[in-house]
């Protein structure tokens, strides 16, 4: 019994800090959404009646679906190559995945701005080569936001996919080939199904992180393409509509928890976060 | 089941897409022009001179370092103890605490930023070091709990029992046996927690304004207002710092495995 008490004593400081400084303010957001400007569910009715809000939600959904799909396909290829690479190549590739993962989001967004803006390096290079006459609109629209988001999400997709592929027993694949299946058949009927939990896990993870992403969409969207996190920011900082801002924030969290719940039924969440 | 040449090329192309766009800031930081561009007539270090002569940039770097170090110390202490506690419980309760610690990682930061802003208004902690450090410390705890839990999963629990049976006190066992065994995980967690604070912008946008003006905040203003090559110099330095921390972390991990 004493041991259990001492264990809880170790947990207490973190629990207290996270409880008071994290969960309490988080609960406050939910409370504000039903209390301001007046008590009731008036703010939530806007989800069904307000055209601007619905437009923002649709934009967010569209960009997130595109981002997740592109990320998944590319991440799958990288994870596949990574799984089958020789140790040296594997280490080099891993460095290429981890370096951007750790890199400041702002630095990455800044690099993309340097490349993609109207007088940016990509447009200048294309004009210099005579490929185009007018600069292309590569940012301040959904293209720019999607490029920046895919760049941010790729490492987050690659790592869980790689973890899933590493666990696939090579002998099963050898057996499939030994029994006369072609390489393509073995991939489609054995490898792909076995890697499917990883695909679902990585996909939902990337989708969830995309939904509430603020910095990159705000910079590369330039106020023209507005996703939900930036819309919340505008409600608070510019329109001072706390009720609407917190209502959308609460809806966002509810959506994410629902997705997490669905995810937890399909795959072990702990493996996804590297906690196991 | 080796990937075909085409698959391999696509894989490496994606890696290039991940790494190359970031490296563009190196040449841009050396440009001889006063606007964002590649060097034309020669390279110049004037933007680095600008950066290191600017009280504003240096002030922000100093603030971010200070906040990051203090917040990391708190995150690592609380997070490591928490992970060890959960590991000792090894029951549903421990699992539940660990699961709870994942919530701050998945909830979008902007949502939390709204709540903590109102909380700090009430407690008069807006735009103070205490306010920012507390928030960065608390949001850094989950990363430490995750990395230390991973390290504990590979730690033999019998070593702890042996130490206790040989007469070591609970505290001695923790300090002399458990902590050295999971040190790589703790250091990993510390690096994660520091990077988290060093790079955190969204919350700072809400709870700090003048007295506390961290490096990410200054970069954010720079991107939105005046894009000049000094930013590229800042970005270059940040990339170098990240690379050093990453190599440090990989070293720690390899030592743990080897």
GROMACS .gro file of N, CA, C and O in nm, chain A residues 21-141:
model
  484
   21UNK      N    1  -0.317   2.414  -1.479
   21UNK     CA    2  -0.274   2.509  -1.582
   21UNK      C    3  -0.316   2.464  -1.722
   21UNK      O    4  -0.319   2.544  -1.815
   22UNK      N    5  -0.352   2.334  -1.740
   22UNK     CA    6  -0.397   2.294  -1.873
   22UNK      C    7  -0.548   2.266  -1.880
   22UNK      O    8  -0.620   2.331  -1.955
   23UNK      N    9  -0.594   2.169  -1.800
   23UNK     CA   10  -0.733   2.125  -1.816
   23UNK      C   11  -0.835   2.228  -1.769
   23UNK      O   12  -0.942   2.241  -1.828
   24UNK      N   13  -0.800   2.301  -1.663
   24UNK     CA   14  -0.894   2.403  -1.615
   24UNK      C   15  -0.919   2.510  -1.723
   24UNK      O   16  -1.036   2.539  -1.754
   25UNK      N   17  -0.813   2.569  -1.780
   25UNK     CA   18  -0.836   2.667  -1.888
   25UNK      C   19  -0.910   2.607  -2.007
   25UNK      O   20  -0.991   2.673  -2.072
   26UNK      N   21  -0.881   2.479  -2.035
   26UNK     CA   22  -0.947   2.413  -2.148
   26UNK      C   23  -1.098   2.404  -2.122
   26UNK      O   24  -1.180   2.430  -2.211
   27UNK      N   25  -1.134   2.368  -1.999
   27UNK     CA   26  -1.275   2.359  -1.962
   27UNK      C   27  -1.340   2.497  -1.971
   27UNK      O   28  -1.458   2.512  -2.007
   28UNK      N   29  -1.261   2.599  -1.939
   28UNK     CA   30  -1.310   2.736  -1.945
   28UNK      C   31  -1.356   2.772  -2.087
   28UNK      O   32  -1.455   2.843  -2.106
   29UNK      N   33  -1.283   2.723  -2.187
   29UNK     CA   34  -1.317   2.751  -2.327
   29UNK      C   35  -1.459   2.700  -2.355
   29UNK      O   36  -1.542   2.770  -2.413
   30UNK      N   37  -1.485   2.577  -2.310
   30UNK     CA   38  -1.617   2.518  -2.330
   30UNK      C   39  -1.723   2.601  -2.258
   30UNK      O   40  -1.830   2.629  -2.312
   31UNK      N   41  -1.690   2.645  -2.136
   31UNK     CA   42  -1.786   2.723  -2.057
   31UNK      C   43  -1.819   2.855  -2.126
   31UNK      O   44  -1.936   2.893  -2.137
   32UNK      N   45  -1.713   2.923  -2.177
   32UNK     CA   46  -1.738   3.052  -2.244
   32UNK      C   47  -1.830   3.033  -2.364
   32UNK      O   48  -1.916   3.115  -2.392
   33UNK      N   49  -1.812   2.919  -2.434
   33UNK     CA   50  -1.889   2.899  -2.558
   33UNK      C   51  -2.039   2.890  -2.533
   33UNK      O   52  -2.118   2.916  -2.623
   34UNK      N   53  -2.080   2.854  -2.410
   34UNK     CA   54  -2.223   2.849  -2.382
   34UNK      C   55  -2.269   2.964  -2.292
   34UNK      O   56  -2.387   2.974  -2.257
   35UNK      N   57  -2.173   3.051  -2.250
   35UNK     CA   58  -2.210   3.160  -2.159
   35UNK      C   59  -2.206   3.299  -2.224
   35UNK      O   60  -2.270   3.392  -2.176
   36UNK      N   61  -2.127   3.317  -2.330
   36UNK     CA   62  -2.112   3.451  -2.387
   36UNK      C   63  -2.162   3.454  -2.531
   36UNK      O   64  -2.138   3.358  -2.605
   37UNK      N   65  -2.225   3.555  -2.582
   37UNK     CA   66  -2.263   3.675  -2.507
   37UNK      C   67  -2.377   3.650  -2.409
   37UNK      O   68  -2.393   3.726  -2.315
   38UNK      N   69  -2.460   3.546  -2.431
   38UNK     CA   70  -2.563   3.515  -2.331
   38UNK      C   71  -2.571   3.364  -2.314
   38UNK      O   72  -2.534   3.290  -2.406
   39UNK      N   73  -2.615   3.316  -2.196
   39UNK     CA   74  -2.620   3.172  -2.174
   39UNK      C   75  -2.710   3.103  -2.277
   39UNK      O   76  -2.812   3.159  -2.318
   40UNK      N   77  -2.668   2.985  -2.320
   40UNK     CA   78  -2.750   2.910  -2.415
   40UNK      C   79  -2.665   2.855  -2.527
   40UNK      O   80  -2.543   2.870  -2.528
   41UNK      N   81  -2.733   2.791  -2.622
   41UNK     CA   82  -2.659   2.727  -2.731
   41UNK      C   83  -2.660   2.812  -2.857
   41UNK      O   84  -2.635   2.763  -2.967
   42UNK      N   85  -2.686   2.943  -2.839
   42UNK     CA   86  -2.696   3.035  -2.953
   42UNK      C   87  -2.574   3.030  -3.044
   42UNK      O   88  -2.588   3.032  -3.166
   43UNK      N   89  -2.454   3.023  -2.982
   43UNK     CA   90  -2.332   3.020  -3.064
   43UNK      C   91  -2.329   2.897  -3.153
   43UNK      O   92  -2.285   2.903  -3.267
   44UNK      N   93  -2.376   2.785  -3.096
   44UNK     CA   94  -2.369   2.660  -3.172
   44UNK      C   95  -2.467   2.659  -3.289
   44UNK      O   96  -2.444   2.592  -3.390
   45UNK      N   97  -2.575   2.736  -3.276
   45UNK     CA   98  -2.672   2.745  -3.386
   45UNK      C   99  -2.605   2.804  -3.510
   45UNK      O  100  -2.642   2.771  -3.624
   46UNK      N  101  -2.503   2.889  -3.488
   46UNK     CA  102  -2.433   2.951  -3.601
   46UNK      C  103  -2.370   2.847  -3.695
   46UNK      O  104  -2.354   2.872  -3.813
   47UNK      N  105  -2.335   2.732  -3.639
   47UNK     CA  106  -2.276   2.625  -3.721
   47UNK      C  107  -2.369   2.591  -3.836
   47UNK      O  108  -2.326   2.552  -3.944
   48UNK      N  109  -2.502   2.604  -3.810
   48UNK     CA  110  -2.600   2.565  -3.911
   48UNK      C  111  -2.653   2.683  -3.991
   48UNK      O  112  -2.710   2.665  -4.096
   49UNK      N  113  -2.634   2.805  -3.936
   49UNK     CA  114  -2.696   2.919  -4.003
   49UNK      C  115  -2.597   3.017  -4.067
   49UNK      O  116  -2.633   3.089  -4.159
   50UNK      N  117  -2.472   3.020  -4.017
   50UNK     CA  118  -2.380   3.121  -4.066
   50UNK      C  119  -2.303   3.074  -4.190
   50UNK      O  120  -2.228   2.976  -4.184
   51UNK      N  121  -2.323   3.146  -4.302
   51UNK     CA  122  -2.254   3.108  -4.426
   51UNK      C  123  -2.102   3.123  -4.415
   51UNK      O  124  -2.029   3.035  -4.461
   52UNK      N  125  -2.050   3.234  -4.356
   52UNK     CA  126  -1.904   3.245  -4.348
   52UNK      C  127  -1.840   3.131  -4.268
   52UNK      O  128  -1.737   3.078  -4.307
   53UNK      N  129  -1.904   3.092  -4.157
   53UNK     CA  130  -1.849   2.984  -4.077
   53UNK      C  131  -1.848   2.854  -4.156
   53UNK      O  132  -1.750   2.780  -4.159
   54UNK      N  133  -1.960   2.829  -4.226
   54UNK     CA  134  -1.967   2.705  -4.304
   54UNK      C  135  -1.862   2.704  -4.415
   54UNK      O  136  -1.803   2.600  -4.445
   55UNK      N  137  -1.836   2.824  -4.472
   55UNK     CA  138  -1.736   2.831  -4.578
   55UNK      C  139  -1.598   2.796  -4.522
   55UNK      O  140  -1.523   2.720  -4.582
   56UNK      N  141  -1.566   2.852  -4.404
   56UNK     CA  142  -1.436   2.824  -4.342
   56UNK      C  143  -1.424   2.674  -4.311
   56UNK      O  144  -1.320   2.612  -4.337
   57UNK      N  145  -1.531   2.615  -4.257
   57UNK     CA  146  -1.525   2.473  -4.224
   57UNK      C  147  -1.504   2.388  -4.348
   57UNK      O  148  -1.426   2.293  -4.348
   58UNK      N  149  -1.571   2.427  -4.457
   58UNK     CA  150  -1.557   2.351  -4.582
   58UNK      C  151  -1.415   2.364  -4.638
   58UNK      O  152  -1.355   2.266  -4.682
   59UNK      N  153  -1.362   2.487  -4.636
   59UNK     CA  154  -1.223   2.509  -4.682
   59UNK      C  155  -1.129   2.422  -4.601
   59UNK      O  156  -1.041   2.354  -4.656
   60UNK      N  157  -1.146   2.425  -4.468
   60UNK     CA  158  -1.059   2.346  -4.379
   60UNK      C  159  -1.067   2.198  -4.415
   60UNK      O  160  -0.965   2.131  -4.431
   61UNK      N  161  -1.190   2.150  -4.431
   61UNK     CA  162  -1.210   2.008  -4.459
   61UNK      C  163  -1.144   1.970  -4.591
   61UNK      O  164  -1.073   1.870  -4.601
   62UNK      N  165  -1.164   2.057  -4.693
   62UNK     CA  166  -1.109   2.028  -4.826
   62UNK      C  167  -0.956   2.022  -4.818
   62UNK      O  168  -0.894   1.926  -4.864
   63UNK      N  169  -0.895   2.124  -4.756
   63UNK     CA  170  -0.749   2.128  -4.749
   63UNK      C  171  -0.696   2.008  -4.669
   63UNK      O  172  -0.597   1.946  -4.706
   64UNK      N  173  -0.766   1.974  -4.559
   64UNK     CA  174  -0.720   1.862  -4.476
   64UNK      C  175  -0.729   1.730  -4.551
   64UNK      O  176  -0.640   1.646  -4.539
   65UNK      N  177  -0.835   1.711  -4.628
   65UNK     CA  178  -0.849   1.586  -4.704
   65UNK      C  179  -0.739   1.575  -4.808
   65UNK      O  180  -0.672   1.472  -4.822
   66UNK      N  181  -0.716   1.685  -4.881
   66UNK     CA  182  -0.608   1.685  -4.982
   66UNK      C  183  -0.473   1.659  -4.916
   66UNK      O  184  -0.397   1.574  -4.960
   67UNK      N  185  -0.446   1.737  -4.810
   67UNK     CA  186  -0.317   1.723  -4.741
   67UNK      C  187  -0.296   1.580  -4.695
   67UNK      O  188  -0.191   1.520  -4.718
   68UNK      N  189  -0.400   1.523  -4.630
   68UNK     CA  190  -0.386   1.388  -4.576
   68UNK      C  191  -0.363   1.287  -4.688
   68UNK      O  192  -0.277   1.199  -4.676
   69UNK      N  193  -0.437   1.299  -4.798
   69UNK     CA  194  -0.423   1.201  -4.906
   69UNK      C  195  -0.283   1.208  -4.967
   69UNK      O  196  -0.216   1.105  -4.984
   70UNK      N  197  -0.240   1.331  -5.001
   70UNK     CA  198  -0.106   1.345  -5.063
   70UNK      C  199   0.001   1.295  -4.967
   70UNK      O  200   0.090   1.219  -5.004
   71UNK      N  201  -0.011   1.337  -4.839
   71UNK     CA  202   0.088   1.297  -4.739
   71UNK      C  203   0.096   1.145  -4.728
   71UNK      O  204   0.205   1.087  -4.726
   72UNK      N  205  -0.022   1.079  -4.723
   72UNK     CA  206  -0.024   0.934  -4.705
   72UNK      C  207   0.046   0.862  -4.818
   72UNK      O  208   0.127   0.773  -4.796
   73UNK      N  209   0.016   0.901  -4.943
   73UNK     CA  210   0.076   0.833  -5.058
   73UNK      C  211   0.228   0.850  -5.055
   73UNK      O  212   0.304   0.752  -5.064
   74UNK      N  213   0.274   0.975  -5.038
   74UNK     CA  214   0.418   1.000  -5.038
   74UNK      C  215   0.485   0.933  -4.918
   74UNK      O  216   0.592   0.875  -4.931
   75UNK      N  217   0.421   0.942  -4.801
   75UNK     CA  218   0.480   0.885  -4.680
   75UNK      C  219   0.489   0.733  -4.693
   75UNK      O  220   0.585   0.671  -4.646
   76UNK      N  221   0.390   0.674  -4.759
   76UNK     CA  222   0.391   0.528  -4.776
   76UNK      C  223   0.513   0.486  -4.858
   76UNK      O  224   0.583   0.392  -4.823
   77UNK      N  225   0.538   0.558  -4.967
   77UNK     CA  226   0.653   0.525  -5.052
   77UNK      C  227   0.783   0.538  -4.971
   77UNK      O  228   0.867   0.449  -4.973
   78UNK      N  229   0.796   0.651  -4.899
   78UNK     CA  230   0.918   0.672  -4.822
   78UNK      C  231   0.935   0.561  -4.717
   78UNK      O  232   1.043   0.502  -4.704
   79UNK      N  233   0.828   0.531  -4.643
   79UNK     CA  234   0.837   0.429  -4.540
   79UNK      C  235   0.875   0.294  -4.601
   79UNK      O  236   0.953   0.218  -4.545
   80UNK      N  237   0.819   0.265  -4.720
   80UNK     CA  238   0.848   0.139  -4.788
   80UNK      C  239   0.996   0.130  -4.826
   80UNK      O  240   1.063   0.030  -4.798
   81UNK      N  241   1.047   0.239  -4.887
   81UNK     CA  242   1.188   0.242  -4.926
   81UNK      C  243   1.276   0.233  -4.800
   81UNK      O  244   1.375   0.161  -4.797
   82UNK      N  245   1.235   0.304  -4.697
   82UNK     CA  246   1.309   0.307  -4.571
   82UNK      C  247   1.319   0.167  -4.511
   82UNK      O  248   1.425   0.125  -4.463
   83UNK      N  249   1.207   0.093  -4.513
   83UNK     CA  250   1.204  -0.041  -4.455
   83UNK      C  251   1.301  -0.134  -4.526
   83UNK      O  252   1.359  -0.223  -4.465
   84UNK      N  253   1.316  -0.115  -4.659
   84UNK     CA  254   1.397  -0.208  -4.735
   84UNK      C  255   1.537  -0.156  -4.765
   84UNK      O  256   1.612  -0.221  -4.838
   85UNK      N  257   1.572  -0.039  -4.710
   85UNK     CA  258   1.703   0.019  -4.743
   85UNK      C  259   1.814  -0.045  -4.661
   85UNK      O  260   1.789  -0.102  -4.555
   86UNK      N  261   1.937  -0.038  -4.713
   86UNK     CA  262   2.053  -0.086  -4.636
   86UNK      C  263   2.078   0.012  -4.521
   86UNK      O  264   2.039   0.128  -4.530
   87UNK      N  265   2.146  -0.034  -4.416
   87UNK     CA  266   2.162   0.049  -4.295
   87UNK      C  267   2.213   0.190  -4.321
   87UNK      O  268   2.160   0.286  -4.264
   88UNK      N  269   2.314   0.206  -4.408
   88UNK     CA  270   2.369   0.340  -4.431
   88UNK      C  271   2.265   0.431  -4.496
   88UNK      O  272   2.242   0.543  -4.451
   89UNK      N  273   2.202   0.379  -4.603
   89UNK     CA  274   2.100   0.457  -4.672
   89UNK      C  275   1.985   0.487  -4.576
   89UNK      O  276   1.929   0.597  -4.577
   90UNK      N  277   1.954   0.390  -4.491
   90UNK     CA  278   1.844   0.406  -4.397
   90UNK      C  279   1.872   0.520  -4.300
   90UNK      O  280   1.785   0.604  -4.274
   91UNK      N  281   1.998   0.526  -4.250
   91UNK     CA  282   2.033   0.632  -4.157
   91UNK      C  283   2.024   0.769  -4.223
   91UNK      O  284   1.970   0.864  -4.165
   92UNK      N  285   2.071   0.778  -4.347
   92UNK     CA  286   2.068   0.903  -4.420
   92UNK      C  287   1.924   0.950  -4.442
   92UNK      O  288   1.887   1.064  -4.419
   93UNK      N  289   1.839   0.853  -4.482
   93UNK     CA  290   1.699   0.884  -4.508
   93UNK      C  291   1.630   0.929  -4.379
   93UNK      O  292   1.552   1.024  -4.378
   94UNK      N  293   1.662   0.859  -4.271
   94UNK     CA  294   1.601   0.889  -4.142
   94UNK      C  295   1.636   1.032  -4.101
   94UNK      O  296   1.552   1.104  -4.048
   95UNK      N  297   1.759   1.071  -4.128
   95UNK     CA  298   1.803   1.207  -4.097
   95UNK      C  299   1.719   1.307  -4.177
   95UNK      O  300   1.678   1.411  -4.125
   96UNK      N  301   1.691   1.271  -4.303
   96UNK     CA  302   1.609   1.356  -4.389
   96UNK      C  303   1.466   1.368  -4.341
   96UNK      O  304   1.395   1.463  -4.374
   97UNK      N  305   1.421   1.268  -4.265
   97UNK     CA  306   1.285   1.273  -4.210
   97UNK      C  307   1.284   1.349  -4.077
   97UNK      O  308   1.196   1.431  -4.050
   98UNK      N  309   1.386   1.322  -3.994
   98UNK     CA  310   1.386   1.379  -3.859
   98UNK      C  311   1.423   1.527  -3.857
   98UNK      O  312   1.369   1.604  -3.778
   99UNK      N  313   1.514   1.568  -3.946
   99UNK     CA  314   1.558   1.707  -3.945
   99UNK      C  315   1.441   1.803  -3.965
   99UNK      O  316   1.420   1.894  -3.885
  100UNK      N  317   1.359   1.783  -4.070
  100UNK     CA  318   1.243   1.872  -4.084
  100UNK      C  319   1.143   1.857  -3.970
  100UNK      O  320   1.080   1.955  -3.929
  101UNK      N  321   1.129   1.736  -3.916
  101UNK     CA  322   1.035   1.715  -3.806
  101UNK      C  323   1.070   1.804  -3.688
  101UNK      O  324   0.983   1.859  -3.621
  102UNK      N  325   1.199   1.821  -3.664
  102UNK     CA  326   1.244   1.898  -3.549
  102UNK      C  327   1.256   2.045  -3.579
  102UNK      O  328   1.269   2.127  -3.490
  103UNK      N  329   1.255   2.078  -3.709
  103UNK     CA  330   1.282   2.215  -3.749
  103UNK      C  331   1.167   2.307  -3.712
  103UNK      O  332   1.051   2.270  -3.722
  104UNK      N  333   1.202   2.428  -3.671
  104UNK     CA  334   1.102   2.527  -3.635
  104UNK      C  335   0.997   2.542  -3.746
  104UNK      O  336   1.030   2.554  -3.864
  105UNK      N  337   0.869   2.539  -3.708
  105UNK     CA  338   0.761   2.555  -3.804
  105UNK      C  339   0.772   2.690  -3.874
  105UNK      O  340   0.746   2.703  -3.994
  106UNK      N  341   0.812   2.791  -3.799
  106UNK     CA  342   0.823   2.925  -3.854
  106UNK      C  343   0.934   2.933  -3.958
  106UNK      O  344   0.918   2.995  -4.063
  107UNK      N  345   1.047   2.868  -3.928
  107UNK     CA  346   1.158   2.869  -4.023
  107UNK      C  347   1.115   2.803  -4.153
  107UNK      O  348   1.142   2.851  -4.263
  108UNK      N  349   1.041   2.692  -4.139
  108UNK     CA  350   0.996   2.622  -4.259
  108UNK      C  351   0.900   2.707  -4.340
  108UNK      O  352   0.910   2.716  -4.462
  109UNK      N  353   0.805   2.771  -4.270
  109UNK     CA  354   0.709   2.856  -4.341
  109UNK      C  355   0.782   2.972  -4.409
  109UNK      O  356   0.752   3.008  -4.523
  110UNK      N  357   0.883   3.026  -4.340
  110UNK     CA  358   0.962   3.136  -4.398
  110UNK      C  359   1.032   3.091  -4.526
  110UNK      O  360   1.032   3.161  -4.627
  111UNK      N  361   1.091   2.970  -4.521
  111UNK     CA  362   1.158   2.918  -4.640
  111UNK      C  363   1.060   2.907  -4.756
  111UNK      O  364   1.091   2.944  -4.870
  112UNK      N  365   0.938   2.860  -4.727
  112UNK     CA  366   0.838   2.847  -4.834
  112UNK      C  367   0.796   2.984  -4.887
  112UNK      O  368   0.774   2.999  -5.007
  113UNK      N  369   0.786   3.083  -4.800
  113UNK     CA  370   0.753   3.217  -4.847
  113UNK      C  371   0.861   3.267  -4.942
  113UNK      O  372   0.833   3.321  -5.050
  114UNK      N  373   0.989   3.247  -4.903
  114UNK     CA  374   1.101   3.288  -4.989
  114UNK      C  375   1.089   3.226  -5.128
  114UNK      O  376   1.116   3.290  -5.229
  115UNK      N  377   1.047   3.099  -5.130
  115UNK     CA  378   1.040   3.028  -5.258
  115UNK      C  379   0.915   3.063  -5.338
  115UNK      O  380   0.920   3.081  -5.459
  116UNK      N  381   0.800   3.074  -5.270
  116UNK     CA  382   0.674   3.072  -5.344
  116UNK      C  383   0.611   3.208  -5.372
  116UNK      O  384   0.520   3.218  -5.454
  117UNK      N  385   0.656   3.318  -5.306
  117UNK     CA  386   0.584   3.443  -5.327
  117UNK      C  387   0.603   3.492  -5.471
  117UNK      O  388   0.681   3.437  -5.547
  118UNK      N  389   0.530   3.601  -5.504
  118UNK     CA  390   0.527   3.648  -5.645
  118UNK      C  391   0.666   3.677  -5.698
  118UNK      O  392   0.700   3.637  -5.809
  119UNK      N  393   0.749   3.748  -5.618
  119UNK     CA  394   0.887   3.773  -5.661
  119UNK      C  395   0.980   3.668  -5.600
  119UNK      O  396   1.098   3.693  -5.581
  120UNK      N  397   0.923   3.552  -5.567
  120UNK     CA  398   1.001   3.448  -5.501
  120UNK      C  399   1.095   3.377  -5.596
  120UNK      O  400   1.096   3.401  -5.717
  121UNK      N  401   1.176   3.288  -5.539
  121UNK     CA  402   1.282   3.225  -5.618
  121UNK      C  403   1.227   3.133  -5.726
  121UNK      O  404   1.283   3.124  -5.835
  122UNK      N  405   1.114   3.064  -5.698
  122UNK     CA  406   1.058   2.973  -5.799
  122UNK      C  407   1.008   3.054  -5.918
  122UNK      O  408   1.043   3.024  -6.034
  123UNK      N  409   0.931   3.158  -5.892
  123UNK     CA  410   0.880   3.241  -6.002
  123UNK      C  411   0.993   3.307  -6.080
  123UNK      O  412   0.992   3.309  -6.203
  124UNK      N  413   1.092   3.362  -6.008
  124UNK     CA  414   1.205   3.426  -6.076
  124UNK      C  415   1.280   3.327  -6.164
  124UNK      O  416   1.317   3.360  -6.277
  125UNK      N  417   1.299   3.206  -6.113
  125UNK     CA  418   1.371   3.105  -6.191
  125UNK      C  419   1.292   3.070  -6.317
  125UNK      O  420   1.347   3.062  -6.427
  126UNK      N  421   1.160   3.051  -6.300
  126UNK     CA  422   1.077   3.013  -6.415
  126UNK      C  423   1.075   3.124  -6.520
  126UNK      O  424   1.082   3.099  -6.641
  127UNK      N  425   1.064   3.251  -6.472
  127UNK     CA  426   1.064   3.363  -6.566
  127UNK      C  427   1.200   3.374  -6.634
  127UNK      O  428   1.211   3.396  -6.756
  128UNK      N  429   1.306   3.356  -6.554
  128UNK     CA  430   1.442   3.362  -6.608
  128UNK      C  431   1.464   3.258  -6.717
  128UNK      O  432   1.533   3.284  -6.815
  129UNK      N  433   1.404   3.142  -6.702
  129UNK     CA  434   1.419   3.036  -6.803
  129UNK      C  435   1.327   3.058  -6.921
  129UNK      O  436   1.335   2.986  -7.020
  130UNK      N  437   1.236   3.156  -6.907
  130UNK     CA  438   1.141   3.183  -7.014
  130UNK      C  439   1.024   3.087  -7.017
  130UNK      O  440   0.951   3.080  -7.116
  131UNK      N  441   1.004   3.010  -6.909
  131UNK     CA  442   0.894   2.914  -6.906
  131UNK      C  443   0.759   2.985  -6.888
  131UNK      O  444   0.656   2.939  -6.938
  132UNK      N  445   0.759   3.097  -6.816
  132UNK     CA  446   0.636   3.173  -6.796
  132UNK      C  447   0.665   3.321  -6.813
  132UNK      O  448   0.780   3.365  -6.800
  133UNK      N  449   0.561   3.399  -6.843
  133UNK     CA  450   0.579   3.544  -6.856
  133UNK      C  451   0.535   3.615  -6.728
  133UNK      O  452   0.598   3.707  -6.681
  134UNK      N  453   0.422   3.570  -6.674
  134UNK     CA  454   0.366   3.630  -6.553
  134UNK      C  455   0.398   3.538  -6.436
  134UNK      O  456   0.394   3.416  -6.450
  135UNK      N  457   0.430   3.595  -6.318
  135UNK     CA  458   0.452   3.508  -6.203
  135UNK      C  459   0.327   3.426  -6.169
  135UNK      O  460   0.214   3.474  -6.181
  136UNK      N  461   0.349   3.300  -6.129
  136UNK     CA  462   0.236   3.214  -6.089
  136UNK      C  463   0.195   3.247  -5.946
  136UNK      O  464   0.277   3.288  -5.864
  137UNK      N  465   0.066   3.231  -5.918
  137UNK     CA  466   0.017   3.251  -5.781
  137UNK      C  467   0.039   3.121  -5.704
  137UNK      O  468  -0.040   3.028  -5.714
  138UNK      N  469   0.151   3.112  -5.633
  138UNK     CA  470   0.185   2.987  -5.564
  138UNK      C  471   0.153   2.992  -5.415
  138UNK      O  472   0.155   2.891  -5.348
  139UNK      N  473   0.130   3.113  -5.361
  139UNK     CA  474   0.088   3.119  -5.221
  139UNK      C  475  -0.025   3.221  -5.205
  139UNK      O  476  -0.068   3.281  -5.302
  140UNK      N  477  -0.072   3.236  -5.081
  140UNK     CA  478  -0.193   3.311  -5.054
  140UNK      C  479  -0.312   3.246  -5.122
  140UNK      O  480  -0.406   3.312  -5.166
  141UNK      N  481  -0.304   3.117  -5.141
  141UNK     CA  482  -0.418   3.040  -5.193
  141UNK      C  483  -0.406   2.897  -5.140
  141UNK      O  484  -0.314   2.866  -5.064
   0.00000   0.00000   0.00000
